[in-house]
GROMACS .gro file of C-alpha atoms in nm:
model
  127
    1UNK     CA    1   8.606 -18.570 -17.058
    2UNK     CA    2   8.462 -18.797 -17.275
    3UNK     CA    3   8.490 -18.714 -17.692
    4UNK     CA    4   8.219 -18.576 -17.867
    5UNK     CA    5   8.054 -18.756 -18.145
    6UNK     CA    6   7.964 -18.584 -18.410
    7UNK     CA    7   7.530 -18.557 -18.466
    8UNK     CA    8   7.574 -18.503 -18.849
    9UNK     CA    9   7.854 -18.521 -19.128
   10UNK     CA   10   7.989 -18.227 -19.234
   11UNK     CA   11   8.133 -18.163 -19.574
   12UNK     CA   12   8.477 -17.994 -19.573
   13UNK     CA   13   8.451 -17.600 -19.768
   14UNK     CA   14   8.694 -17.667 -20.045
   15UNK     CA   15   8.580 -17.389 -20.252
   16UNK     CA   16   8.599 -17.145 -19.940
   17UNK     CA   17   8.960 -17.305 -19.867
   18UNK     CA   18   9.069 -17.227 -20.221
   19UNK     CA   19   8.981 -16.868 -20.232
   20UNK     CA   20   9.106 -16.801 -19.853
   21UNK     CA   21   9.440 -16.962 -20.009
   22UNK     CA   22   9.411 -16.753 -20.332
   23UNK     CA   23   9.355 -16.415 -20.142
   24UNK     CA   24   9.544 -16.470 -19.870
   25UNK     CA   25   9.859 -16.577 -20.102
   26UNK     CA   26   9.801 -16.290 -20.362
   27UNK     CA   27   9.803 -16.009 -20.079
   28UNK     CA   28  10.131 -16.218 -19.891
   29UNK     CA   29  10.327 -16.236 -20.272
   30UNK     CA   30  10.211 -15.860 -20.373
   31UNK     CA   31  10.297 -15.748 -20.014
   32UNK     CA   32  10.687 -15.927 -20.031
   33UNK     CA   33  10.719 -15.828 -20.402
   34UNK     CA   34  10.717 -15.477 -20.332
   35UNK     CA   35  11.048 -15.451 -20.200
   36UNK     CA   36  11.174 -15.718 -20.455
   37UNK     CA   37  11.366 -15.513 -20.803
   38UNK     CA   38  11.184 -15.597 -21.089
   39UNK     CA   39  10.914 -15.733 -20.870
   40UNK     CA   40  10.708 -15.443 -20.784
   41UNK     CA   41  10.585 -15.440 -21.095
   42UNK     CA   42  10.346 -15.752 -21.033
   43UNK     CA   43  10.325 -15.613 -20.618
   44UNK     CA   44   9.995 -15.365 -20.724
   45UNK     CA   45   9.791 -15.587 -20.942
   46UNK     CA   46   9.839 -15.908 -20.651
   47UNK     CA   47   9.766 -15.642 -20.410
   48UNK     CA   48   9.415 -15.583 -20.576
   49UNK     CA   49   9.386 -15.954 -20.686
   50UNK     CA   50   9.415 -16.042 -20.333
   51UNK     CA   51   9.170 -15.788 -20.227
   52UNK     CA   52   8.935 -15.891 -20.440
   53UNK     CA   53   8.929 -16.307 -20.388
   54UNK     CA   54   8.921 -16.174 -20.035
   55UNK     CA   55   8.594 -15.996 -20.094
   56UNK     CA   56   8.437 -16.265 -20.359
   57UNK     CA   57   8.543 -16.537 -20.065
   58UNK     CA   58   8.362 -16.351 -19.806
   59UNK     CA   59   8.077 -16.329 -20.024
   60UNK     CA   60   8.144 -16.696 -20.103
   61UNK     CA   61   8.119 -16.803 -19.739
   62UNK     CA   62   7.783 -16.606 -19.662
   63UNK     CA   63   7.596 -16.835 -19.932
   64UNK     CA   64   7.755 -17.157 -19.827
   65UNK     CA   65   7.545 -17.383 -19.637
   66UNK     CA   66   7.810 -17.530 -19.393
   67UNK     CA   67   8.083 -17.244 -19.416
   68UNK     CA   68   8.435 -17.272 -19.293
   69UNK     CA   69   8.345 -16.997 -19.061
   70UNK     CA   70   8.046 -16.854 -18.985
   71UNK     CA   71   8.097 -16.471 -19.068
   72UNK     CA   72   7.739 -16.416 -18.851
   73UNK     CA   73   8.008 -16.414 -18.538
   74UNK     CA   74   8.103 -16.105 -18.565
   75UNK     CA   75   7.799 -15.987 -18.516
   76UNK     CA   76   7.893 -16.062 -18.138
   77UNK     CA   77   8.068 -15.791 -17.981
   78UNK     CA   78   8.279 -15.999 -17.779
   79UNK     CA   79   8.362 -16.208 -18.069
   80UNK     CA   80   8.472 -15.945 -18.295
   81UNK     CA   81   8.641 -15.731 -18.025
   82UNK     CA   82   8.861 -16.071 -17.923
   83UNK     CA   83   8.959 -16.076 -18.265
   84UNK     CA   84   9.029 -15.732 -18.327
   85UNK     CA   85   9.238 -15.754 -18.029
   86UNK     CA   86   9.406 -16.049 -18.136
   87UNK     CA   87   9.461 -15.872 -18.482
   88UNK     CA   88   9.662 -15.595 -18.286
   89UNK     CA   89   9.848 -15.841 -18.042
   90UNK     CA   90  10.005 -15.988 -18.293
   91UNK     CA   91  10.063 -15.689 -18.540
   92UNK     CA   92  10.257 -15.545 -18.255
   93UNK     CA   93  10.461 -15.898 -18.152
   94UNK     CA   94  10.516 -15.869 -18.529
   95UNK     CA   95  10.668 -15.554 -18.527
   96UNK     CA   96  10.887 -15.612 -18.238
   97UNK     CA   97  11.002 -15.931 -18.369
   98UNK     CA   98  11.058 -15.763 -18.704
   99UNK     CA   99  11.229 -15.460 -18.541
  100UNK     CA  100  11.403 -15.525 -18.262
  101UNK     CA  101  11.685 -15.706 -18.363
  102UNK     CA  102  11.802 -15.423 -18.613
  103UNK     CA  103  11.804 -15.251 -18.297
  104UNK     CA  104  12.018 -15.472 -18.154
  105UNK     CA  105  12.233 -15.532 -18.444
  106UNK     CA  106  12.309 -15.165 -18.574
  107UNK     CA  107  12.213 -14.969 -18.252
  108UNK     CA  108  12.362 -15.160 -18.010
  109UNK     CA  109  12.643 -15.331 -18.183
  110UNK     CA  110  12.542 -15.698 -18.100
  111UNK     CA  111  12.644 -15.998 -18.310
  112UNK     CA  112  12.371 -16.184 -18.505
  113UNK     CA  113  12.456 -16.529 -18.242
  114UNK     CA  114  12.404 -16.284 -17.951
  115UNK     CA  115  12.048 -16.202 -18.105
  116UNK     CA  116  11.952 -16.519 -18.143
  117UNK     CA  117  12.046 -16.620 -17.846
  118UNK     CA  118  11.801 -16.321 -17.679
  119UNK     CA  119  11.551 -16.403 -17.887
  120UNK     CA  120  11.585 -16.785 -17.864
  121UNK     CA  121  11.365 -16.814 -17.511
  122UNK     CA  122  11.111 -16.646 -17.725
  123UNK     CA  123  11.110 -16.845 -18.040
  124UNK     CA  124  11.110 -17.129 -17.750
  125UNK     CA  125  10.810 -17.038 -17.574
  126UNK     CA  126  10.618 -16.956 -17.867
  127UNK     CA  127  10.699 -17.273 -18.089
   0.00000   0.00000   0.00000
């Protein structure tokens, strides 16, 4: 298959990368500081912080004239239904991975090399 050229340069979204990076990192800190002592005082206002960048960078990207992505996709069902499902998919793999060696740990008594090894031609597969 032979490469594609591209017809026309394209300017890289720096302003859209920033506030992804912004929101993205404000909801990720406020979301691990709640469980931190001391830290869940600063959890709520990254929480909304992140929220809003979120909001002012989807704004952002609807103005932009060569956006990083072009939000008028999800007005495809397929589209958005692929990436709701996605969204799911790996909220659930989350959760299992999060999960599931407690389980193994305290339920079933299992050393933390026995997890790992379980969970190693996992981590394999999906490295």
């Amino acid at each position: 298959i032979p490469a594609d050229q591209p017809t026309e340069k394209r300017s890289l979204d720096l302003g859209g990368a920033a506030l992804a990076t912004l929101a993205f990192g404000s909801l990720a800190y406020g979301l691990t500081a709640m469980n931190a002592e001391g830290g869940g005082m600063m959890a709520g206002p990254a929480i909304v912080a992140g929220v809003v960048l979120l909001f002012v960078f989807i704004l952002y990207e609807r103005w932009q004239r060569e956006p990083m992505i072009d939000l008028g996709l999800f007005r495809i069902g397929a589209f958005a239904g692929a990436n709701l499902a996605t969204f799911f998919l790996y909220f659930a793999l989350s959760a299992n991975l999060f999960y599931m060696p407690m389980v193994l740990i305290a339920g079933w008594g299992l050393s933390s090399a026995e997890v790992g090894f379980i969970f190693l031609p996992l981590s394999t597969s999906i490295a």
